[in-house]
PDB file of N, CA, C and O in Angstrom:
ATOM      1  N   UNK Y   1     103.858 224.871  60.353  1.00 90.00           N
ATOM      2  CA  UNK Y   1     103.843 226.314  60.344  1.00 90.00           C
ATOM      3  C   UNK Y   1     104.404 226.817  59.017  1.00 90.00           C
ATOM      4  O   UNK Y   1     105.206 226.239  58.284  1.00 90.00           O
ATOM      5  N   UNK Y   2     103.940 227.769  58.884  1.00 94.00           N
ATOM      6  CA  UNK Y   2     104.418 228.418  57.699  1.00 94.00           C
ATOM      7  C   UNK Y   2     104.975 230.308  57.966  1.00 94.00           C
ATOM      8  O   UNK Y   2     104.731 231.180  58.800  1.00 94.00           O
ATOM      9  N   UNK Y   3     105.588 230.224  57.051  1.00 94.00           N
ATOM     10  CA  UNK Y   3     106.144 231.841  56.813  1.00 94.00           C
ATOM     11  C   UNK Y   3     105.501 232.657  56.383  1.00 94.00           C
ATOM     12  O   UNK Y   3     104.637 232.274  55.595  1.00 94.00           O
ATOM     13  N   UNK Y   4     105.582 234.056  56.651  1.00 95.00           N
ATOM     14  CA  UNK Y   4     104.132 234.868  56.357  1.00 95.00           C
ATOM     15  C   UNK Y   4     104.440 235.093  54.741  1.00 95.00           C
ATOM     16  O   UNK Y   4     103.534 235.108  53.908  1.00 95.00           O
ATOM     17  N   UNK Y   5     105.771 235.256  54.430  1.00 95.00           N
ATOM     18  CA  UNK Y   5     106.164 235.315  52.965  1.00 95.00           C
ATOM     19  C   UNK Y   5     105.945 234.453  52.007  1.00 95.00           C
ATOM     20  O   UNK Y   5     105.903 234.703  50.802  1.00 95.00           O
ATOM     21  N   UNK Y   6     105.784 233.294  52.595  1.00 96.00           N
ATOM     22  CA  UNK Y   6     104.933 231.684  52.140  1.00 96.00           C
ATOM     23  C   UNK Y   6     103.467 231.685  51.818  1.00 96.00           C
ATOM     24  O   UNK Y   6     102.789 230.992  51.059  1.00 96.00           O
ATOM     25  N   UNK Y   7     103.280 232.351  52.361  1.00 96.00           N
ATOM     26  CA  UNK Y   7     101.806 232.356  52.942  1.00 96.00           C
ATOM     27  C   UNK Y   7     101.127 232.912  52.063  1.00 96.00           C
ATOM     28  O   UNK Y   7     100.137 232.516  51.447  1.00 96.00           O
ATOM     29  N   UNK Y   8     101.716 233.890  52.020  1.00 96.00           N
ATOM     30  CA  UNK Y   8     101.296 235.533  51.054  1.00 96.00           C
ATOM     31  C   UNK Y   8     101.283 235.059  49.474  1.00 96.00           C
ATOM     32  O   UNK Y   8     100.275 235.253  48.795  1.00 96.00           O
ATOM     33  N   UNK Y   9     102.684 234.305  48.819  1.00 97.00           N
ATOM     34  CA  UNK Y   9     102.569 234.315  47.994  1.00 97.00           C
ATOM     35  C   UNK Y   9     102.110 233.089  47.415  1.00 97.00           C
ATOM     36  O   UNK Y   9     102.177 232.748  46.234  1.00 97.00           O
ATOM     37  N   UNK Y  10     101.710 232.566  48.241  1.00 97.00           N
ATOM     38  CA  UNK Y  10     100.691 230.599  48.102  1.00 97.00           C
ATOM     39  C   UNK Y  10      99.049 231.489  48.046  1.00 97.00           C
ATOM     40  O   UNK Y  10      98.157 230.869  47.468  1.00 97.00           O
ATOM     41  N   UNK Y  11      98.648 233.015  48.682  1.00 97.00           N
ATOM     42  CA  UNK Y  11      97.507 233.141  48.280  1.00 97.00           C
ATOM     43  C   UNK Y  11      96.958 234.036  47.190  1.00 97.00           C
ATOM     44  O   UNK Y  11      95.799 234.198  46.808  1.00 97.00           O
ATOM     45  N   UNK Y  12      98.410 234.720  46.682  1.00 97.00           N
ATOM     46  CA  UNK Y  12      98.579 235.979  45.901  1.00 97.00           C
ATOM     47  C   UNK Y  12      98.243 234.711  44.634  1.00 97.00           C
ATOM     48  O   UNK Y  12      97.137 234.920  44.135  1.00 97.00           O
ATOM     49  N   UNK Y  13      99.052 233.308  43.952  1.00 96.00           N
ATOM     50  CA  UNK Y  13      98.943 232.550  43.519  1.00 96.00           C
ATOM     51  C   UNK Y  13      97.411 231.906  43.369  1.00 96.00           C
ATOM     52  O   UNK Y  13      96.885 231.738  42.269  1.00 96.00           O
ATOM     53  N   UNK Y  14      96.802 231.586  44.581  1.00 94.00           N
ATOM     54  CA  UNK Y  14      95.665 231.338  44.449  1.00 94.00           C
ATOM     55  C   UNK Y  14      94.355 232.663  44.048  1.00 94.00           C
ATOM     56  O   UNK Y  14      93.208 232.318  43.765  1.00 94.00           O
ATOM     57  N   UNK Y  15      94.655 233.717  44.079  1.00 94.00           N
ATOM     58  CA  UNK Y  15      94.395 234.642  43.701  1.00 94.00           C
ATOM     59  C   UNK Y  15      94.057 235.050  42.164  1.00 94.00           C
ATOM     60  O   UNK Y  15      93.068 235.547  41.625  1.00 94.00           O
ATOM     61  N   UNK Y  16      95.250 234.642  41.736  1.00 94.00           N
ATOM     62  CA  UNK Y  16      95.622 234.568  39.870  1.00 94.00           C
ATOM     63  C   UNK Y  16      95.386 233.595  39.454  1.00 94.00           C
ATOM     64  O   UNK Y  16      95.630 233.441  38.258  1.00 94.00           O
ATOM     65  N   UNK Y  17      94.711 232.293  40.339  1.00 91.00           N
ATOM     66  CA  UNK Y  17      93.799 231.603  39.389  1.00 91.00           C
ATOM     67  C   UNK Y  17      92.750 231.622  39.567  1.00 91.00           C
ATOM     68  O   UNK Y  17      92.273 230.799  38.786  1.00 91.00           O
ATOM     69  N   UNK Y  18      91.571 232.297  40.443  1.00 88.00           N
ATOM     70  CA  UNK Y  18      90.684 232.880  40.333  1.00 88.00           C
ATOM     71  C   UNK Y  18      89.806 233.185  39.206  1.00 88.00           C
ATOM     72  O   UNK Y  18      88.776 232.718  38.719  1.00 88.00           O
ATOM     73  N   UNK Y  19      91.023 234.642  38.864  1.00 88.00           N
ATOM     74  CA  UNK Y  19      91.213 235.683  38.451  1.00 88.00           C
ATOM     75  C   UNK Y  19      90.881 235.462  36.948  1.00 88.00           C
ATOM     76  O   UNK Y  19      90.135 235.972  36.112  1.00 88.00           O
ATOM     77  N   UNK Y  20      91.923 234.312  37.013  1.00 87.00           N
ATOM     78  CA  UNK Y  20      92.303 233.780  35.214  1.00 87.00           C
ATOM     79  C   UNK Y  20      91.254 232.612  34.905  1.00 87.00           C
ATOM     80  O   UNK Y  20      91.009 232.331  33.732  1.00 87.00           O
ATOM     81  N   UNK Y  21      90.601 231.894  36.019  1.00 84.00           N
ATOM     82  CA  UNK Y  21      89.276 231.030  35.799  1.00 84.00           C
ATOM     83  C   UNK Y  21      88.320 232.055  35.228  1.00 84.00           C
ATOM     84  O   UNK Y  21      87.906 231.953  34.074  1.00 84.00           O
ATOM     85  N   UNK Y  22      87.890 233.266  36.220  1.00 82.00           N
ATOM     86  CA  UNK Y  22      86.729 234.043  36.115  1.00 82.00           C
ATOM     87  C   UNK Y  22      87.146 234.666  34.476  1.00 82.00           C
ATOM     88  O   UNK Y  22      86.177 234.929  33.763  1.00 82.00           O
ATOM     89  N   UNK Y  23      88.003 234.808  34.118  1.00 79.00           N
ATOM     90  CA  UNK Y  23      88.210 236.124  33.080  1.00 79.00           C
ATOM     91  C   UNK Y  23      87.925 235.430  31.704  1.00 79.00           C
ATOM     92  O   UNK Y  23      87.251 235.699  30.710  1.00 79.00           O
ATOM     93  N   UNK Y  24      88.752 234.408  32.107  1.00 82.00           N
ATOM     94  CA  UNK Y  24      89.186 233.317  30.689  1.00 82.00           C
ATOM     95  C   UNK Y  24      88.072 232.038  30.256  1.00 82.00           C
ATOM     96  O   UNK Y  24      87.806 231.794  29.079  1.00 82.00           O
ATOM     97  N   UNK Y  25      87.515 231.324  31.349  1.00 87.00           N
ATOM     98  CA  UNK Y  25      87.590 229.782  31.179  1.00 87.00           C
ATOM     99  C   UNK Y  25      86.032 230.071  30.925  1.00 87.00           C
ATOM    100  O   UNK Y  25      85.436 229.911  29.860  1.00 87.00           O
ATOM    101  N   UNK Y  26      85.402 230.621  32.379  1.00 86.00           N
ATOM    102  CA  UNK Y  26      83.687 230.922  32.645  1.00 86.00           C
ATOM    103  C   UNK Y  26      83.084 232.043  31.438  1.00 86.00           C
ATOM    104  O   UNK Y  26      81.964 231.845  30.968  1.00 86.00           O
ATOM    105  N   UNK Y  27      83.965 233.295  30.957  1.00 85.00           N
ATOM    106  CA  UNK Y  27      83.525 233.935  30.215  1.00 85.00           C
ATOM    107  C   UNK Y  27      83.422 233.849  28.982  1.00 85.00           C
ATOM    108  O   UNK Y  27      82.444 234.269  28.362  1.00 85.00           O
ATOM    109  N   UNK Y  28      84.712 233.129  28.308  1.00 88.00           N
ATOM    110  CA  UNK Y  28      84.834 232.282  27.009  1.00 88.00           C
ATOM    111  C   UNK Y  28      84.042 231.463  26.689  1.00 88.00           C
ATOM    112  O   UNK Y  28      83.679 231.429  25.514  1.00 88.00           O
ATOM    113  N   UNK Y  29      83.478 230.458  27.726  1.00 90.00           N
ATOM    114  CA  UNK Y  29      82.418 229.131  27.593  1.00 90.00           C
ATOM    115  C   UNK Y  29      81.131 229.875  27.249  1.00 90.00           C
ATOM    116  O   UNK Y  29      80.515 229.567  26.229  1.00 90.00           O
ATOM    117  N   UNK Y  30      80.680 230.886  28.096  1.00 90.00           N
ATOM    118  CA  UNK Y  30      79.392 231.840  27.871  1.00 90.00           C
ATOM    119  C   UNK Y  30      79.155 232.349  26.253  1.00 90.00           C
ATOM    120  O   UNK Y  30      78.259 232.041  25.466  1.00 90.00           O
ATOM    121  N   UNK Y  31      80.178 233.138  26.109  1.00 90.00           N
ATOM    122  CA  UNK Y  31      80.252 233.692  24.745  1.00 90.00           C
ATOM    123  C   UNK Y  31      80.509 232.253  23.765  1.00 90.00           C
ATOM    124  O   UNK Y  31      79.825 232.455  22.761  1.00 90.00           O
ATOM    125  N   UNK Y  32      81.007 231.271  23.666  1.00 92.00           N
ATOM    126  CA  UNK Y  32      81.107 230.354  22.738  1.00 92.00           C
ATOM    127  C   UNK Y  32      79.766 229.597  22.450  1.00 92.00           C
ATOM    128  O   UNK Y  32      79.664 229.013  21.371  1.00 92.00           O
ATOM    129  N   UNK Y  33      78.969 229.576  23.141  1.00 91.00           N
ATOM    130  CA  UNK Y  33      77.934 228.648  23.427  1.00 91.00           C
ATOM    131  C   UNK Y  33      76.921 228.917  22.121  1.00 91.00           C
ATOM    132  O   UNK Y  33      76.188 228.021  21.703  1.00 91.00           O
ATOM    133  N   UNK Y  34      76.965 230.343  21.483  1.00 89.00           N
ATOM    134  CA  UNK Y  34      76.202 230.278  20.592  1.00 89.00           C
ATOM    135  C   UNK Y  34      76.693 229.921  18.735  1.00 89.00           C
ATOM    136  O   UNK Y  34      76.181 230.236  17.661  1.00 89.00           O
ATOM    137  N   UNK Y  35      78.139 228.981  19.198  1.00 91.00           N
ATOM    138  CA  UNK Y  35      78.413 227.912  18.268  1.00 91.00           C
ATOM    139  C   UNK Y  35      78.428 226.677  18.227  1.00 91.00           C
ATOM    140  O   UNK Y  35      78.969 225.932  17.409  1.00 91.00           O
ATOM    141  N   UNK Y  36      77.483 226.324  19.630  1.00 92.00           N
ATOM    142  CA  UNK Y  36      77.878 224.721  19.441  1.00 92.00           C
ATOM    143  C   UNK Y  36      76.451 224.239  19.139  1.00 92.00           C
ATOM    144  O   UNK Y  36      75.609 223.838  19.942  1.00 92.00           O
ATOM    145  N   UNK Y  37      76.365 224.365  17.832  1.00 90.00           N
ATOM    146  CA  UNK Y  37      75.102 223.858  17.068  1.00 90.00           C
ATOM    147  C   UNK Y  37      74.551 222.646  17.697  1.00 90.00           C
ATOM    148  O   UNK Y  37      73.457 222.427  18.217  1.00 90.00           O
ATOM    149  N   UNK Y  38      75.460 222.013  17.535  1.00 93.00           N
ATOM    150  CA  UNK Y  38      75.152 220.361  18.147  1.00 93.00           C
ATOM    151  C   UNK Y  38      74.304 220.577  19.722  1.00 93.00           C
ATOM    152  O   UNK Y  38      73.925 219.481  20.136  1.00 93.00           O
ATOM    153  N   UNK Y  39      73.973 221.628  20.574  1.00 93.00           N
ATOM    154  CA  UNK Y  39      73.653 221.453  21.735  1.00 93.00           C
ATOM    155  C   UNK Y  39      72.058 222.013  21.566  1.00 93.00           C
ATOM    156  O   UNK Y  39      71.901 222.576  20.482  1.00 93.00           O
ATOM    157  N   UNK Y  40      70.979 221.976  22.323  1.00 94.00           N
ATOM    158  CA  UNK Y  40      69.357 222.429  21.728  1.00 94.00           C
ATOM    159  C   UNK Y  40      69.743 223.786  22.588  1.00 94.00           C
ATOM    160  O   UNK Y  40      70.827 223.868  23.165  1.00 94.00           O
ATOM    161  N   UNK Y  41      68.832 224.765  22.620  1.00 94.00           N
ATOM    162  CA  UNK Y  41      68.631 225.964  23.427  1.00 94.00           C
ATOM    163  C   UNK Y  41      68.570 225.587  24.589  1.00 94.00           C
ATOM    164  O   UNK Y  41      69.288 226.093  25.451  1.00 94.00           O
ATOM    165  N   UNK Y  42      67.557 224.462  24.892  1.00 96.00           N
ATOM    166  CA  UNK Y  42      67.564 224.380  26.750  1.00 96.00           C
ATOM    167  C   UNK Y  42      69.071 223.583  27.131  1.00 96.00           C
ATOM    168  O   UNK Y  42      69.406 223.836  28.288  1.00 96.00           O
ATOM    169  N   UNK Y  43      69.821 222.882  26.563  1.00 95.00           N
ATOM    170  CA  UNK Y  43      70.823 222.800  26.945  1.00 95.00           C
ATOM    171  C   UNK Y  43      72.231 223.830  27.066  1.00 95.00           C
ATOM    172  O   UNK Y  43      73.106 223.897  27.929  1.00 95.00           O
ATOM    173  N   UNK Y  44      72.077 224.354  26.176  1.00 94.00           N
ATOM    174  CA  UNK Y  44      72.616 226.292  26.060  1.00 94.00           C
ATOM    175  C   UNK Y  44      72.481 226.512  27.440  1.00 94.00           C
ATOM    176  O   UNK Y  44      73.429 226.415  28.219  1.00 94.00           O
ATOM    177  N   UNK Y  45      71.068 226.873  27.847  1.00 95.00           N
ATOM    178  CA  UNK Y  45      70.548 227.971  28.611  1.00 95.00           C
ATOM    179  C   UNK Y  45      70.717 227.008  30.274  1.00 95.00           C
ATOM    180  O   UNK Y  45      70.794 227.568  31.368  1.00 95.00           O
ATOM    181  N   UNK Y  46      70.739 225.645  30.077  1.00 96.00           N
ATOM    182  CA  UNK Y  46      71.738 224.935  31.592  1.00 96.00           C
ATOM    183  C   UNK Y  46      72.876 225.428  31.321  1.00 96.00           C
ATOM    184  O   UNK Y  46      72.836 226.639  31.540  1.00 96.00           O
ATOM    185  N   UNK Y  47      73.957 225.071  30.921  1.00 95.00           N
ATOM    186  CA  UNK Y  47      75.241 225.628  30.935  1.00 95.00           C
ATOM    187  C   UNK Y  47      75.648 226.537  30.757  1.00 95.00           C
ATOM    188  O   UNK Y  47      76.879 226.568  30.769  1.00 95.00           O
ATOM    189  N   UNK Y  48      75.114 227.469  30.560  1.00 94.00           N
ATOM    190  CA  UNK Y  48      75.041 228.951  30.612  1.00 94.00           C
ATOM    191  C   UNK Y  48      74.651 229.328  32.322  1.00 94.00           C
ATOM    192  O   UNK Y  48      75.432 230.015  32.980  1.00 94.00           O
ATOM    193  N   UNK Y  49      73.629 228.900  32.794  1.00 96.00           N
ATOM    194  CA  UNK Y  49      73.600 229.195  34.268  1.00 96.00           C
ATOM    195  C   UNK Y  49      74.388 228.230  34.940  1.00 96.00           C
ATOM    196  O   UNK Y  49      74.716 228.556  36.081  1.00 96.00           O
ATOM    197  N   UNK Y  50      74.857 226.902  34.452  1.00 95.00           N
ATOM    198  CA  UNK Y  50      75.990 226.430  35.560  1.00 95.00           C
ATOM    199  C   UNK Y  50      77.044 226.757  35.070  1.00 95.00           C
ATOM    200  O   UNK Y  50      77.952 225.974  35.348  1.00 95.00           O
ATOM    201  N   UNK Y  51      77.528 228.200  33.994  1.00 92.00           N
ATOM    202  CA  UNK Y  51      78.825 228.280  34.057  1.00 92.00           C
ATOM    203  C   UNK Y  51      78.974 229.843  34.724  1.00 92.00           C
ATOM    204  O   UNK Y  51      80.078 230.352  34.915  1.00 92.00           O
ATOM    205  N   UNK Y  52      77.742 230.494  35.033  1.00 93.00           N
ATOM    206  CA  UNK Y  52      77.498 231.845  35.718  1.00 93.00           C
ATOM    207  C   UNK Y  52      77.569 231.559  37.586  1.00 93.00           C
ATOM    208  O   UNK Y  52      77.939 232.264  38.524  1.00 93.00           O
ATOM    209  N   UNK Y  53      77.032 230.221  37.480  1.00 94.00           N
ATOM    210  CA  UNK Y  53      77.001 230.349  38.868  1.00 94.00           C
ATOM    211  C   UNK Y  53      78.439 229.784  39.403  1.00 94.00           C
ATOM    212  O   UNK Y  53      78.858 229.941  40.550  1.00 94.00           O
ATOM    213  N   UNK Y  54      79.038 229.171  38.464  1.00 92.00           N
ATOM    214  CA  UNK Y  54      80.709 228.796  38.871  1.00 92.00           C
ATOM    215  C   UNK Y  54      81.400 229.926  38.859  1.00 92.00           C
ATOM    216  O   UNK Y  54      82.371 230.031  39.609  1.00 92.00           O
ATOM    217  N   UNK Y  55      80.917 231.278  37.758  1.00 89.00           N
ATOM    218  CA  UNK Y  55      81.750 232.437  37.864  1.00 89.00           C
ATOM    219  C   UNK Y  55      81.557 233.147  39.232  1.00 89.00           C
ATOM    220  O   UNK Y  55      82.369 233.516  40.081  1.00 89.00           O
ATOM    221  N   UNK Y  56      80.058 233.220  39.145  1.00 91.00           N
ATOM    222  CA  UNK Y  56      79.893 233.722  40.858  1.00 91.00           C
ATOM    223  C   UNK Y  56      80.449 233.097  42.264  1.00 91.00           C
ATOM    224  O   UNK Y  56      80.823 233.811  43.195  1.00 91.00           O
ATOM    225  N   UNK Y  57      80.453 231.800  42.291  1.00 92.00           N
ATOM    226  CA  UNK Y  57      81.002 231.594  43.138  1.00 92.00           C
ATOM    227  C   UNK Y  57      82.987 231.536  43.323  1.00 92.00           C
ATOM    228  O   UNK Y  57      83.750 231.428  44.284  1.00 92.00           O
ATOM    229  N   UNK Y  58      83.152 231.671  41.883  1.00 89.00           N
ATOM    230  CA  UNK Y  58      85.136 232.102  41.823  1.00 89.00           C
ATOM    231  C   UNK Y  58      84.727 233.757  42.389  1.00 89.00           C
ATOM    232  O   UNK Y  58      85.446 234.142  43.311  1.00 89.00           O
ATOM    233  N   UNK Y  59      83.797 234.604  41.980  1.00 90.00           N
ATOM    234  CA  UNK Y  59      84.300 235.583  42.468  1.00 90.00           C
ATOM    235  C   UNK Y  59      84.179 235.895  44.215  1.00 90.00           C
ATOM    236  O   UNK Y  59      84.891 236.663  44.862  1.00 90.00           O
ATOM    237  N   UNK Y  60      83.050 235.042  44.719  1.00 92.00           N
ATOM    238  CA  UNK Y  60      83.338 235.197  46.401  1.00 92.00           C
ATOM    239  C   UNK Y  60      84.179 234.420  46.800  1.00 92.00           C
ATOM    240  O   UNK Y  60      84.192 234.553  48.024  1.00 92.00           O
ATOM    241  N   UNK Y  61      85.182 233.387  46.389  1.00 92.00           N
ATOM    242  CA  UNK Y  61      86.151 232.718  46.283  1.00 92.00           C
ATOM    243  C   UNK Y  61      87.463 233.884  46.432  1.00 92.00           C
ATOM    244  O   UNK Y  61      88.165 233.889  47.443  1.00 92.00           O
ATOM    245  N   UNK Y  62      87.654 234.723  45.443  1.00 93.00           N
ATOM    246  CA  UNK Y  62      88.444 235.879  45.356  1.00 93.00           C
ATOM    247  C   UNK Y  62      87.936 236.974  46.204  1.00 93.00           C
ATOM    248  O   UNK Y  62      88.524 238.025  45.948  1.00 93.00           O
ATOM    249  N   UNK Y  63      87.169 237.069  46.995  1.00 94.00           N
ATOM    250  CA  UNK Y  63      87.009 237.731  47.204  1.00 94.00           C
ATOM    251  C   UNK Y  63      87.279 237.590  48.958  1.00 94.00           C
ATOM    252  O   UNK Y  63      87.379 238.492  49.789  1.00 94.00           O
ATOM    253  N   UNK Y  64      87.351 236.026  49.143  1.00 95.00           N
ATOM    254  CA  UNK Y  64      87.954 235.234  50.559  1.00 95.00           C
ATOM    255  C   UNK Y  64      89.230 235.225  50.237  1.00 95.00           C
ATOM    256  O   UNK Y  64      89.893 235.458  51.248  1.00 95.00           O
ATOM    257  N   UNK Y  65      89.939 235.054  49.233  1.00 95.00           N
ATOM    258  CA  UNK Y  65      91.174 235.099  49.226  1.00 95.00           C
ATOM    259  C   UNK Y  65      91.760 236.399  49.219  1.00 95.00           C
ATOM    260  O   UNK Y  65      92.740 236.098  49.901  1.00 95.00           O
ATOM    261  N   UNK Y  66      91.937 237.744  48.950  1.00 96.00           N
ATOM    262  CA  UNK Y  66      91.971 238.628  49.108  1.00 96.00           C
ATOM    263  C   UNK Y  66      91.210 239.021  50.695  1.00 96.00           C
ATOM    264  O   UNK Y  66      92.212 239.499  51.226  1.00 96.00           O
ATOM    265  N   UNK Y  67      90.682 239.072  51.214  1.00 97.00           N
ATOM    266  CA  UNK Y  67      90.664 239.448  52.560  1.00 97.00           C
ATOM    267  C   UNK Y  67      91.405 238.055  53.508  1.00 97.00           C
ATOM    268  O   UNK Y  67      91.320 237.928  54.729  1.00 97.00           O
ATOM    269  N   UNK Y  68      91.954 237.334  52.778  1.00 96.00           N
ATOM    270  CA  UNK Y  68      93.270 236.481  53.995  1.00 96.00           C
ATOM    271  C   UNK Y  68      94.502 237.009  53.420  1.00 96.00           C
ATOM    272  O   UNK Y  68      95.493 237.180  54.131  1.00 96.00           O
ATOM    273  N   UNK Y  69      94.499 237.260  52.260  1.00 96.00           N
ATOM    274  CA  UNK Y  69      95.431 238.255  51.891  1.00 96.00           C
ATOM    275  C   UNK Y  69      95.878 239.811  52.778  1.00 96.00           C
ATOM    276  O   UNK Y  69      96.800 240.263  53.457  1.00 96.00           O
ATOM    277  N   UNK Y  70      94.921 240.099  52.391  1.00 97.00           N
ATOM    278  CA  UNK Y  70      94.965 241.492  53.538  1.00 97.00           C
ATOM    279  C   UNK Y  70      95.270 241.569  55.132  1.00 97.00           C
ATOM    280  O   UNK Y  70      95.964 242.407  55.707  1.00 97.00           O
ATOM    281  N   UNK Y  71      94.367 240.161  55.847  1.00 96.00           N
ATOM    282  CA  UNK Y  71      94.819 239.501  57.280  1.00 96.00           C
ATOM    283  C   UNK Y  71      96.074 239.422  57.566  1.00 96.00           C
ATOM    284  O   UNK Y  71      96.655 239.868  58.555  1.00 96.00           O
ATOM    285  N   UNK Y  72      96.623 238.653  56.386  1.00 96.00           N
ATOM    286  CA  UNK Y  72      98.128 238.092  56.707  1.00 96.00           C
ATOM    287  C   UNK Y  72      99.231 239.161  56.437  1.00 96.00           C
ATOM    288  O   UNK Y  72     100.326 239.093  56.995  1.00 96.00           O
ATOM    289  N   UNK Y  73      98.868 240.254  55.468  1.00 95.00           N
ATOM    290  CA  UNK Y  73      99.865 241.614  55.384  1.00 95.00           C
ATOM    291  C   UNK Y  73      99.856 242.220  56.709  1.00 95.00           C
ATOM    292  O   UNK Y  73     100.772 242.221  57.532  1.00 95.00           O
ATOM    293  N   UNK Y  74      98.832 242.675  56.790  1.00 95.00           N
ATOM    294  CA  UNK Y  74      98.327 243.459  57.969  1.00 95.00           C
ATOM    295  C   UNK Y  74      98.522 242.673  59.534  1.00 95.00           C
ATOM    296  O   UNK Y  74      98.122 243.269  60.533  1.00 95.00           O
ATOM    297  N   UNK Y  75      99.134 241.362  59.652  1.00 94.00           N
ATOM    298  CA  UNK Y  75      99.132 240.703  61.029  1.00 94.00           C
ATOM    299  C   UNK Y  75     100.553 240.732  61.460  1.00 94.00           C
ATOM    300  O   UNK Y  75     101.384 240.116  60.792  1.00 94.00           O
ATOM    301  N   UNK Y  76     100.815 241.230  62.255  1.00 92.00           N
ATOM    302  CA  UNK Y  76     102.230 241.336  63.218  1.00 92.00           C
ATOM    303  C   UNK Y  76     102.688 240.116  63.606  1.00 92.00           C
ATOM    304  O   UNK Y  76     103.454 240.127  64.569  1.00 92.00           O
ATOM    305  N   UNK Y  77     102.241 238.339  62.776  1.00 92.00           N
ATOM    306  CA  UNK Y  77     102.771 237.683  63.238  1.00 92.00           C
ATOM    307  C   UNK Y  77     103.781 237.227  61.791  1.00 92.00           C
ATOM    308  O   UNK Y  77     103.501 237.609  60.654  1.00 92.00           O
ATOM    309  N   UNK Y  78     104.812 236.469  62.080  1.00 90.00           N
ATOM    310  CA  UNK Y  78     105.795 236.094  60.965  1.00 90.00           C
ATOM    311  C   UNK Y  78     104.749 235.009  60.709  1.00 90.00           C
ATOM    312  O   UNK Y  78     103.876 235.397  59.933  1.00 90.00           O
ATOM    313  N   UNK Y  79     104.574 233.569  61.213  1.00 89.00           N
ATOM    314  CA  UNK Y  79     105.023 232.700  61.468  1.00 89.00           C
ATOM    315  C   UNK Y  79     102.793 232.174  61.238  1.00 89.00           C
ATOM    316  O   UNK Y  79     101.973 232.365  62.136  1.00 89.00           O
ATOM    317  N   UNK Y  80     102.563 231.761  60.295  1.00 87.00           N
ATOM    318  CA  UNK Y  80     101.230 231.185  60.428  1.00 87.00           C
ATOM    319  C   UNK Y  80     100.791 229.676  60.284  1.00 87.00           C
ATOM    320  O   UNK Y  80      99.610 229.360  60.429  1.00 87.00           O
TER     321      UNK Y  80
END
């Protein structure tokens, strides 16, 4: 069992790396891509959609974590 204060801030945490994947890691790789000479266009244009569809799926990721976020504020129990 865990504490709801445990709880909260183990998902507020998982939250801010999300946050900081989607903002930093997926959007940086996108925008860099048109320096890595060494790679052809169709290899660009794969990793460009497998680094969009990793952003999309961090954001319904955040977007599950934030509504257990909200569950666990909003639940009258301590103790999960």
């Amino acid at each position: 069992m865990i504490k709801k204060k445990d709880l909260t801030k183990i998902l507020y945490d998982a939250l801010d790396s999300e946050e900081e994947a989607n903002t930093h890691f997926y959007s940086y790789t996108i925008k860099s891509l048109k320096y890595y000479k060494w790679l052809t266009e169709e290899e660009r244009e794969r990793i460009e959609n497998i680094m969009k569809k990793l952003g999309g799926d961090s954001q319904r990721h955040k977007s599950m974590v934030e509504n257990l976020i909200q569950y666990v504020e909003e639940s009258e129990r301590n103790v999960f």
